[in-house]
Tab-separated table of C-alpha atoms in Angstrom:
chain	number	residue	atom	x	y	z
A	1	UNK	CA	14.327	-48.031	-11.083
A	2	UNK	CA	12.960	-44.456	-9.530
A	3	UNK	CA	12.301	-41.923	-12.164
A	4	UNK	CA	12.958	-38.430	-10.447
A	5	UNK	CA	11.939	-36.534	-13.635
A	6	UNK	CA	8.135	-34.944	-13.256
A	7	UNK	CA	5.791	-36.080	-16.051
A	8	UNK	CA	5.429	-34.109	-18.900
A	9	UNK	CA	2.241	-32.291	-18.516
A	10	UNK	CA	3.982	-30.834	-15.063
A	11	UNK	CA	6.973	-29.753	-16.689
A	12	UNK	CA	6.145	-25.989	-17.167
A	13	UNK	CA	3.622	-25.644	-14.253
A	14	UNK	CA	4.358	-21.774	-14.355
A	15	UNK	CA	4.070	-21.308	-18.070
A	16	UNK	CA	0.678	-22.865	-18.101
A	17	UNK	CA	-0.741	-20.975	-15.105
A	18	UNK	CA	0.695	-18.124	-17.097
A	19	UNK	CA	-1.537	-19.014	-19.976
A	20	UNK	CA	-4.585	-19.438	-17.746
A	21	UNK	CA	-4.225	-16.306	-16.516
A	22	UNK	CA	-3.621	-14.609	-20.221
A	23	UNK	CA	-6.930	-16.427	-21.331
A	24	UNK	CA	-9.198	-15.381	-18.087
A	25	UNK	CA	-8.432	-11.548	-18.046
A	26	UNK	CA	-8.036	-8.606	-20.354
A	27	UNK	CA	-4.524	-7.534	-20.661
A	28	UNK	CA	-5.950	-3.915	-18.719
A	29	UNK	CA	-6.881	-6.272	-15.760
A	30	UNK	CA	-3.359	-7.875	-16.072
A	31	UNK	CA	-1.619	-4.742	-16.337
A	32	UNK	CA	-3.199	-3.203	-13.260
A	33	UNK	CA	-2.512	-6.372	-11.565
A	34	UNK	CA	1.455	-5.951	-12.397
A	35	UNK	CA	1.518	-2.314	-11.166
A	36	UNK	CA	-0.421	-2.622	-7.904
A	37	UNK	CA	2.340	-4.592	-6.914
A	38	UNK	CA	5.063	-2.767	-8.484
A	39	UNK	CA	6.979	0.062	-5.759
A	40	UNK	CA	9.806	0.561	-7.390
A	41	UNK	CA	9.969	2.889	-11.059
A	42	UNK	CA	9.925	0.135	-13.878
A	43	UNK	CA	9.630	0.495	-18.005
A	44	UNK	CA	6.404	-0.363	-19.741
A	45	UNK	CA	8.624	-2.992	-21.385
A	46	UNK	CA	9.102	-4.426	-17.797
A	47	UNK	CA	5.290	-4.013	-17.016
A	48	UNK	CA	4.213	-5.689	-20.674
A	49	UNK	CA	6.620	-9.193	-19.591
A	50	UNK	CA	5.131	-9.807	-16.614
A	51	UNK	CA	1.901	-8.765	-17.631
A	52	UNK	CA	1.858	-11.503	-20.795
A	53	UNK	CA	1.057	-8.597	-22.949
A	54	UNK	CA	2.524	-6.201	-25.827
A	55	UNK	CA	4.734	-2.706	-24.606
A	56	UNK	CA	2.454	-0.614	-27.208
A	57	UNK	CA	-0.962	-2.034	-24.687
A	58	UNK	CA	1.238	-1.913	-21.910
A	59	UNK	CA	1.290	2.082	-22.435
A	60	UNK	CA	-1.698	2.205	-23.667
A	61	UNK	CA	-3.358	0.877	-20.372
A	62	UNK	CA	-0.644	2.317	-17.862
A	63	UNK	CA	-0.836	5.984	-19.122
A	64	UNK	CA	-4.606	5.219	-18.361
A	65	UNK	CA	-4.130	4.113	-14.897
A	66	UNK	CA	-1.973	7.533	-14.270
A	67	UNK	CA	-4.858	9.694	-15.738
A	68	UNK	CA	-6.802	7.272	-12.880
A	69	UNK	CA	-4.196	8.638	-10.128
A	70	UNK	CA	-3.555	4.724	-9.553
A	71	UNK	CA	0.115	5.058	-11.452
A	72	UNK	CA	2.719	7.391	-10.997
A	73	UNK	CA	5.052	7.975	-13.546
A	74	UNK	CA	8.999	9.500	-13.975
A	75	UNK	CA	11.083	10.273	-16.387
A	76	UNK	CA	13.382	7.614	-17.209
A	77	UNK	CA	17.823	8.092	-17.718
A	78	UNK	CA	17.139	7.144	-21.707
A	79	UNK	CA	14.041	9.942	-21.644
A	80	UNK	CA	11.343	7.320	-21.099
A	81	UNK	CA	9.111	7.023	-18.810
A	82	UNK	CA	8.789	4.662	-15.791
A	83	UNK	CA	5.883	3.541	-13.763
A	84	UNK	CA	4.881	2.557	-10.550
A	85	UNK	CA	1.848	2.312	-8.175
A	86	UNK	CA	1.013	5.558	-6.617
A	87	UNK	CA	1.496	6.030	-2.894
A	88	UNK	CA	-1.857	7.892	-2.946
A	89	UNK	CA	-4.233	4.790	-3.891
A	90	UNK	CA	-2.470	2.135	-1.852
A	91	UNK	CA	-3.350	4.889	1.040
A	92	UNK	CA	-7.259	4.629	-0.577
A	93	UNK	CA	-7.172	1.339	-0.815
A	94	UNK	CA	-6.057	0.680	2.854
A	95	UNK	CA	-8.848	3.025	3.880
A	96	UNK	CA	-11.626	1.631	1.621
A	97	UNK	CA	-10.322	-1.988	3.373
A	98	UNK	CA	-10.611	-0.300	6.856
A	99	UNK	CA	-14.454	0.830	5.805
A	100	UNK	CA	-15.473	-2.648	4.775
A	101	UNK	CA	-14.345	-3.860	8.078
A	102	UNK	CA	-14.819	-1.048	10.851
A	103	UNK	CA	-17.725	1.095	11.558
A	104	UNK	CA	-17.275	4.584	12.369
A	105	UNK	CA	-17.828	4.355	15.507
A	106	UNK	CA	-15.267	2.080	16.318
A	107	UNK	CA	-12.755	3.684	14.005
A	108	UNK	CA	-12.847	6.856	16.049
A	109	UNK	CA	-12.023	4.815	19.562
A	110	UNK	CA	-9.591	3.127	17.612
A	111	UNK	CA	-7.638	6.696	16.374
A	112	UNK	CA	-8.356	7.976	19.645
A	113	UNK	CA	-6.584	4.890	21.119
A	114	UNK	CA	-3.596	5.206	18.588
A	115	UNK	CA	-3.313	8.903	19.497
A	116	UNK	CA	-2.421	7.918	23.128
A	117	UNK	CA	-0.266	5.465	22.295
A	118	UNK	CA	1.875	7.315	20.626
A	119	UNK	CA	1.748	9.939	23.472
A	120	UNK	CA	3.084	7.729	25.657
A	121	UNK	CA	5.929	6.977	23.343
A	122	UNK	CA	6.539	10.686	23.232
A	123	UNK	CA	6.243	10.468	26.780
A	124	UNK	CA	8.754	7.701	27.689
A	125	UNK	CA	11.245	8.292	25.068
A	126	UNK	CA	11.069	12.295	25.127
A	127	UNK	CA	11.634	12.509	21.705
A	128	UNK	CA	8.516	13.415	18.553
A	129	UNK	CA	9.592	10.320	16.650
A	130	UNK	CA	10.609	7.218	16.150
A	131	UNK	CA	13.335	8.342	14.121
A	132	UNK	CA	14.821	11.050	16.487
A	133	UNK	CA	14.477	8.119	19.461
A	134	UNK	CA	16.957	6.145	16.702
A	135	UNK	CA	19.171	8.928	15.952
A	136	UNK	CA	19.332	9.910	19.526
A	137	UNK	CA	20.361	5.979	20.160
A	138	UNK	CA	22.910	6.048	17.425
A	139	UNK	CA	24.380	9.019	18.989
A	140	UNK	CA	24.317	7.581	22.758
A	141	UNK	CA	25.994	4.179	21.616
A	142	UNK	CA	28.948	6.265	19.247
A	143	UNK	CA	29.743	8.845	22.233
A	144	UNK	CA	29.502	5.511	24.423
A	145	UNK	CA	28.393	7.434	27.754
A	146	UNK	CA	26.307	4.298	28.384
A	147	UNK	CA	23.952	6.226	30.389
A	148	UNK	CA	20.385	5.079	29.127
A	149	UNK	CA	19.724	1.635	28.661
A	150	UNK	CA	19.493	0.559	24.765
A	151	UNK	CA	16.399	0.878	23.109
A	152	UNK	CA	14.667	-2.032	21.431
A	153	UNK	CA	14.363	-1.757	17.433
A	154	UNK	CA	11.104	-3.499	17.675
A	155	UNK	CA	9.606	-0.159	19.787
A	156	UNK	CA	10.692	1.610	16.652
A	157	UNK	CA	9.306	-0.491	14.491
A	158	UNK	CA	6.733	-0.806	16.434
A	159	UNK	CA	5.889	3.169	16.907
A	160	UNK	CA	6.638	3.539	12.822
A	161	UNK	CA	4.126	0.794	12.304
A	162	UNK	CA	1.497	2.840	14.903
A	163	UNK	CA	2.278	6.244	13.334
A	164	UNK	CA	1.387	4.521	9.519
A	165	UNK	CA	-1.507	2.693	10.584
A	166	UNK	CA	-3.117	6.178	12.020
A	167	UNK	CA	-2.427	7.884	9.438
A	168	UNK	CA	-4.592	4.706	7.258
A	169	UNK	CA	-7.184	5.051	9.840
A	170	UNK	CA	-7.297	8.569	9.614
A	171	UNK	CA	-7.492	8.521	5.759
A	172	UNK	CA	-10.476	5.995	6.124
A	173	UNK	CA	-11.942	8.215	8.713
A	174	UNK	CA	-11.903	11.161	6.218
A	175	UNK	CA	-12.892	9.180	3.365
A	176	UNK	CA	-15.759	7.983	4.804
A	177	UNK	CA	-17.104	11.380	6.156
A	178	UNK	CA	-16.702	12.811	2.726
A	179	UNK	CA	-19.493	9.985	1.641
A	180	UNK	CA	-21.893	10.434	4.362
A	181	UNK	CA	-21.861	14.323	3.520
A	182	UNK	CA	-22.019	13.314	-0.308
A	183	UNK	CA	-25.109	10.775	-0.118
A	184	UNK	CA	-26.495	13.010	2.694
A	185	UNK	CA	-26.020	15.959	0.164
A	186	UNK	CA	-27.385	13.805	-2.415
A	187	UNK	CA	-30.807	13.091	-0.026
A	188	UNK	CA	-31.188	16.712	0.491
A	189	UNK	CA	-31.347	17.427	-2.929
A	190	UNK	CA	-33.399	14.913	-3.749
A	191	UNK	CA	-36.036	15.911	-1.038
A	192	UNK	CA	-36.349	19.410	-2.192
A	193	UNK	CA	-37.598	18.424	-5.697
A	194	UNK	CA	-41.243	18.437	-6.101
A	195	UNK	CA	-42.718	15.485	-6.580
């Protein structure tokens, strides 16, 4: 006779994972965890769950990650508040990724490079954006003159994609000007003290 039913020790795979987890971080590293993945406005409640933790620490910690700028926070309907991850460091995060990765040099051909491509798309659509070239479309196709040939949603996902990934690039570019004028700042200041 085949037994379909997993042992025991496999029954709650999840639940001890779960525990693993719980025993291996601090409930501030498992809160932070939560939010970075969390887009959408949720309760500390919510956040204290999945996070294997109690809503009191919950707070605690996520009020701390807004005074960080890595939450954002709204007022609830009941008059609490919600939280979610701030658009702000997912946009510093993508930069600090692009630094680790891509010189300066090369990020500057690579903006430059985005820049023309989304000239062209200018260009060949005659429109600013990606969203005008789909309003525009959704016009053509309801008056149903037919005239222009239907435009591909992948170009317009494609051109959204290009316009968010300069603007990351961009970010990173900024981001890491700001610290070669800060250490170079910092090397000037420590060359003019006397020895």
């Amino acid at each position: 006779m085949n037994d379909r039913n997993p042992p025991d020790e496999f029954a709650d795979v999840n639940e001890a994972v779960g525990e693993e987890w719980e025993v291996e971080t601090t409930p501030y590293e498992r809160i932070r965890h939560v939010v970075a993945h969390t887009y959408s406005p949720v309760s500390a409640d919510t956040v204290a769950d999945d996070a294997r933790t109690a809503p009191k620490t919950a707070r605690k910690h996520l009020n701390t990650l807004a005074d960080e700028g890595f939450v954002e926070t709204t007022p609830g309907e009941q008059g609490g508040t919600l939280y979610r991850r701030s658009p702000e460091s997912l946009v510093v995060e993508q930069a600090a990724d692009i630094l680790e990765h891509v010189s300066t040099d090369e990020l500057v051909t690579r903006i430059q490079e985005m820049r023309e491509q989304l000239t062209e798309y200018r260009s060949e659509f005659g429109v600013d954006s990606p969203e005008e070239l789909a309003v525009n479309q959704t016009n053509q196709v309801l008056s149903e003159t037919g005239s222009q040939d239907e435009i591909d949603p992948e170009t317009i996902r494609e051109w959204k994609t290009l316009r968010r990934d300069l603007a990351f690039a961009n970010a990173a570019l900024s981001i890491g000007n700001a610290e070669q004028f800060v250490d170079g700042d910092r090397r000037s200041t420590d060359d003019s003290v006397p020895a």
